[in-house]
Amino acid sequence: MTRSNDYLFDWIRPLAKTLKILRLVFTGLGVVLIAVGQVWMDYDKSWQADWSNLIFWMGVLAVCFTGVLLVFFERDSVSVLLDLKGSEELVVQQQDYISYLSKRESILLTWQTVTKLLSELLDQALTEPEISREKQEMMMLSTVEILADYKLTLLQIADEYCNISIYEYRDDENLLVCVACYRSRPSDAREKHRKWKVGEGHVGKAFELQRELICGDASAPDVKPWISASPENFDENDDVRYVSLAALPIAVSAEEPIGVLIVTSSEAMRFANSGEDHGDEDEQEARRLAAAALQDFAAQIAQIMSVCTSRAVEPSEESADER
């Protein structure tokens, strides 16, 4: 399809040729007239002497006209090079912006996809009149697997060590207990998980404060003591595995959290809050979008957990049904 500015260029191309011809004609004519005027000034014939000045100045005007054409329609090589450099910089900026828009679109589409999958999981829970403990565990495991499937696109977490866990608050124990877990090393997910007191570690802190904790580098001196595990829960691998983290309360009502969603990476700066300024603006925006998406997912997980709890079947009832 022909663009509108193609018509302009079709008009400019013949004009450029015309200007070149005019420069050649007026330059040649000006030189000839100046030479003729100077020669005629020395002639004895009166009519030649009378016309010599006019011819001379006509030649000067022709040369000046050529100079005007050069000033307004001909560019020097330095100006051309400077403009080319400016154009290259503009192209690079546009390419960066296109790359940012593409990355942003990818994150938003992934956000939408995960939201849809979690909604389907919620619909599945709503269709169940009774939900056994085993069924609850399967739903929570499906939830972390959904997040794990899209961790690269959404969170930029690739081959590094990643942990995605859902913790549920148990009133009878007054502890936060892991009910579903994904880890980059599958054998780690099958190990016995730690239980956290309210206010202990990043899990307990997020639950206690009833707000998300987003940390780009948990090893920072001003952060590490605040979210470190107690001596009985301490693991020597924590400093290596959990470098950047997001801990988000799971709550239907903001004042009454029922658990915590945890996503961690062994690489720094996978997550960012509004005050984080590491990296360029595009990277910061991508991390902020990821954090916002996780908040949305935590709200959906809260709905799933709430439905599962309200329709839970006690173990004794399950045993009776089996008999």
PDB file of N, CA and C in Angstrom, residues 211-217 223 226 244-246 269-278 281 283-292 295:
ATOM      1  N   ARG A 211       0.337  -7.135  54.582  1.00  0.00           N
ATOM      2  CA  ARG A 211       0.698  -6.414  53.361  1.00  0.00           C
ATOM      3  C   ARG A 211       1.831  -7.164  52.661  1.00  0.00           C
ATOM      4  N   GLU A 212       1.982  -6.889  51.366  1.00  0.00           N
ATOM      5  CA  GLU A 212       3.000  -7.599  50.595  1.00  0.00           C
ATOM      6  C   GLU A 212       4.401  -7.127  50.983  1.00  0.00           C
ATOM      7  N   LEU A 213       5.337  -8.054  50.935  1.00  0.00           N
ATOM      8  CA  LEU A 213       6.751  -7.741  51.125  1.00  0.00           C
ATOM      9  C   LEU A 213       7.470  -8.063  49.822  1.00  0.00           C
ATOM     10  N   ILE A 214       7.973  -7.043  49.168  1.00  0.00           N
ATOM     11  CA  ILE A 214       8.691  -7.208  47.904  1.00  0.00           C
ATOM     12  C   ILE A 214      10.139  -6.812  48.144  1.00  0.00           C
ATOM     13  N   CYS A 215      11.051  -7.729  47.877  1.00  0.00           N
ATOM     14  CA  CYS A 215      12.461  -7.455  48.166  1.00  0.00           C
ATOM     15  C   CYS A 215      13.325  -7.872  46.979  1.00  0.00           C
ATOM     16  N   GLY A 216      14.099  -6.931  46.470  1.00  0.00           N
ATOM     17  CA  GLY A 216      14.978  -7.229  45.340  1.00  0.00           C
ATOM     18  C   GLY A 216      16.255  -7.935  45.745  1.00  0.00           C
ATOM     19  N   ASP A 217      16.697  -7.718  46.984  1.00  0.00           N
ATOM     20  CA  ASP A 217      17.940  -8.345  47.458  1.00  0.00           C
ATOM     21  C   ASP A 217      17.828  -8.552  48.965  1.00  0.00           C
ATOM     22  N   VAL A 223      18.080  -5.389  55.324  1.00  0.00           N
ATOM     23  CA  VAL A 223      16.905  -6.229  55.101  1.00  0.00           C
ATOM     24  C   VAL A 223      17.064  -7.596  55.758  1.00  0.00           C
ATOM     25  N   TRP A 226      15.874  -8.438  59.322  1.00  0.00           N
ATOM     26  CA  TRP A 226      14.449  -8.204  59.533  1.00  0.00           C
ATOM     27  C   TRP A 226      13.599  -9.396  59.110  1.00  0.00           C
ATOM     28  N   SER A 244      16.036 -12.800  45.995  1.00  0.00           N
ATOM     29  CA  SER A 244      14.926 -11.860  45.764  1.00  0.00           C
ATOM     30  C   SER A 244      13.625 -12.600  46.061  1.00  0.00           C
ATOM     31  N   LEU A 245      12.658 -11.890  46.627  1.00  0.00           N
ATOM     32  CA  LEU A 245      11.451 -12.576  47.071  1.00  0.00           C
ATOM     33  C   LEU A 245      10.238 -11.660  47.038  1.00  0.00           C
ATOM     34  N   ALA A 246       9.083 -12.305  46.944  1.00  0.00           N
ATOM     35  CA  ALA A 246       7.797 -11.621  47.055  1.00  0.00           C
ATOM     36  C   ALA A 246       6.929 -12.455  47.984  1.00  0.00           C
ATOM     37  N   MET A 269      16.980  -8.948  42.267  1.00  0.00           N
ATOM     38  CA  MET A 269      16.189  -7.988  41.477  1.00  0.00           C
ATOM     39  C   MET A 269      15.223  -8.645  40.492  1.00  0.00           C
ATOM     40  N   ARG A 270      14.596  -9.745  40.912  1.00  0.00           N
ATOM     41  CA  ARG A 270      13.514 -10.310  40.103  1.00  0.00           C
ATOM     42  C   ARG A 270      12.188  -9.631  40.426  1.00  0.00           C
ATOM     43  N   PHE A 271      12.131  -8.951  41.560  1.00  0.00           N
ATOM     44  CA  PHE A 271      10.919  -8.261  41.964  1.00  0.00           C
ATOM     45  C   PHE A 271      11.274  -6.839  42.358  1.00  0.00           C
ATOM     46  N   ALA A 272      10.272  -5.965  42.348  1.00  0.00           N
ATOM     47  CA  ALA A 272      10.532  -4.572  42.706  1.00  0.00           C
ATOM     48  C   ALA A 272       9.255  -3.943  43.235  1.00  0.00           C
ATOM     49  N   ASN A 273       9.430  -3.031  44.194  1.00  0.00           N
ATOM     50  CA  ASN A 273       8.290  -2.242  44.653  1.00  0.00           C
ATOM     51  C   ASN A 273       8.359  -0.860  44.009  1.00  0.00           C
ATOM     52  N   SER A 274       7.464   0.009  44.375  1.00  0.00           N
ATOM     53  CA  SER A 274       7.363   1.314  43.723  1.00  0.00           C
ATOM     54  C   SER A 274       8.597   2.186  43.950  1.00  0.00           C
ATOM     55  N   GLY A 275       9.337   1.952  45.026  1.00  0.00           N
ATOM     56  CA  GLY A 275      10.495   2.794  45.310  1.00  0.00           C
ATOM     57  C   GLY A 275      11.814   2.246  44.801  1.00  0.00           C
ATOM     58  N   GLU A 276      11.787   1.107  44.132  1.00  0.00           N
ATOM     59  CA  GLU A 276      13.020   0.467  43.663  1.00  0.00           C
ATOM     60  C   GLU A 276      13.484   1.120  42.371  1.00  0.00           C
ATOM     61  N   ASP A 277      14.796   1.414  42.273  1.00  0.00           N
ATOM     62  CA  ASP A 277      15.318   2.114  41.095  1.00  0.00           C
ATOM     63  C   ASP A 277      16.497   1.401  40.454  1.00  0.00           C
ATOM     64  N   HIS A 278      16.608   0.088  40.650  1.00  0.00           N
ATOM     65  CA  HIS A 278      17.709  -0.672  40.057  1.00  0.00           C
ATOM     66  C   HIS A 278      17.406  -0.952  38.583  1.00  0.00           C
ATOM     67  N   GLU A 281      14.457   2.117  33.253  1.00  0.00           N
ATOM     68  CA  GLU A 281      13.031   2.303  33.537  1.00  0.00           C
ATOM     69  C   GLU A 281      12.186   1.142  33.014  1.00  0.00           C
ATOM     70  N   GLU A 283      13.075  -2.057  32.771  1.00  0.00           N
ATOM     71  CA  GLU A 283      13.230  -3.188  33.681  1.00  0.00           C
ATOM     72  C   GLU A 283      12.444  -2.966  34.964  1.00  0.00           C
ATOM     73  N   GLN A 284      12.495  -1.741  35.478  1.00  0.00           N
ATOM     74  CA  GLN A 284      11.740  -1.425  36.692  1.00  0.00           C
ATOM     75  C   GLN A 284      10.246  -1.610  36.466  1.00  0.00           C
ATOM     76  N   GLU A 285       9.770  -1.139  35.317  1.00  0.00           N
ATOM     77  CA  GLU A 285       8.339  -1.265  35.013  1.00  0.00           C
ATOM     78  C   GLU A 285       7.935  -2.722  34.888  1.00  0.00           C
ATOM     79  N   ALA A 286       8.773  -3.546  34.258  1.00  0.00           N
ATOM     80  CA  ALA A 286       8.473  -4.973  34.102  1.00  0.00           C
ATOM     81  C   ALA A 286       8.383  -5.654  35.464  1.00  0.00           C
ATOM     82  N   ARG A 287       9.295  -5.302  36.381  1.00  0.00           N
ATOM     83  CA  ARG A 287       9.266  -5.907  37.716  1.00  0.00           C
ATOM     84  C   ARG A 287       8.043  -5.437  38.512  1.00  0.00           C
ATOM     85  N   ARG A 288       7.689  -4.177  38.343  1.00  0.00           N
ATOM     86  CA  ARG A 288       6.499  -3.678  39.048  1.00  0.00           C
ATOM     87  C   ARG A 288       5.227  -4.356  38.532  1.00  0.00           C
ATOM     88  N   LEU A 289       5.171  -4.593  37.227  1.00  0.00           N
ATOM     89  CA  LEU A 289       4.022  -5.297  36.669  1.00  0.00           C
ATOM     90  C   LEU A 289       3.938  -6.725  37.214  1.00  0.00           C
ATOM     91  N   ALA A 290       5.096  -7.378  37.335  1.00  0.00           N
ATOM     92  CA  ALA A 290       5.132  -8.742  37.871  1.00  0.00           C
ATOM     93  C   ALA A 290       4.631  -8.764  39.306  1.00  0.00           C
ATOM     94  N   ALA A 291       5.055  -7.785  40.105  1.00  0.00           N
ATOM     95  CA  ALA A 291       4.613  -7.711  41.499  1.00  0.00           C
ATOM     96  C   ALA A 291       3.108  -7.464  41.576  1.00  0.00           C
ATOM     97  N   ALA A 292       2.600  -6.596  40.698  1.00  0.00           N
ATOM     98  CA  ALA A 292       1.159  -6.318  40.683  1.00  0.00           C
ATOM     99  C   ALA A 292       0.374  -7.567  40.283  1.00  0.00           C
ATOM    100  N   GLN A 295       0.066  -9.902  43.193  1.00  0.00           N
ATOM    101  CA  GLN A 295      -0.969  -9.455  44.125  1.00  0.00           C
ATOM    102  C   GLN A 295      -2.351  -9.903  43.648  1.00  0.00           C
TER     103      GLN A 295
END
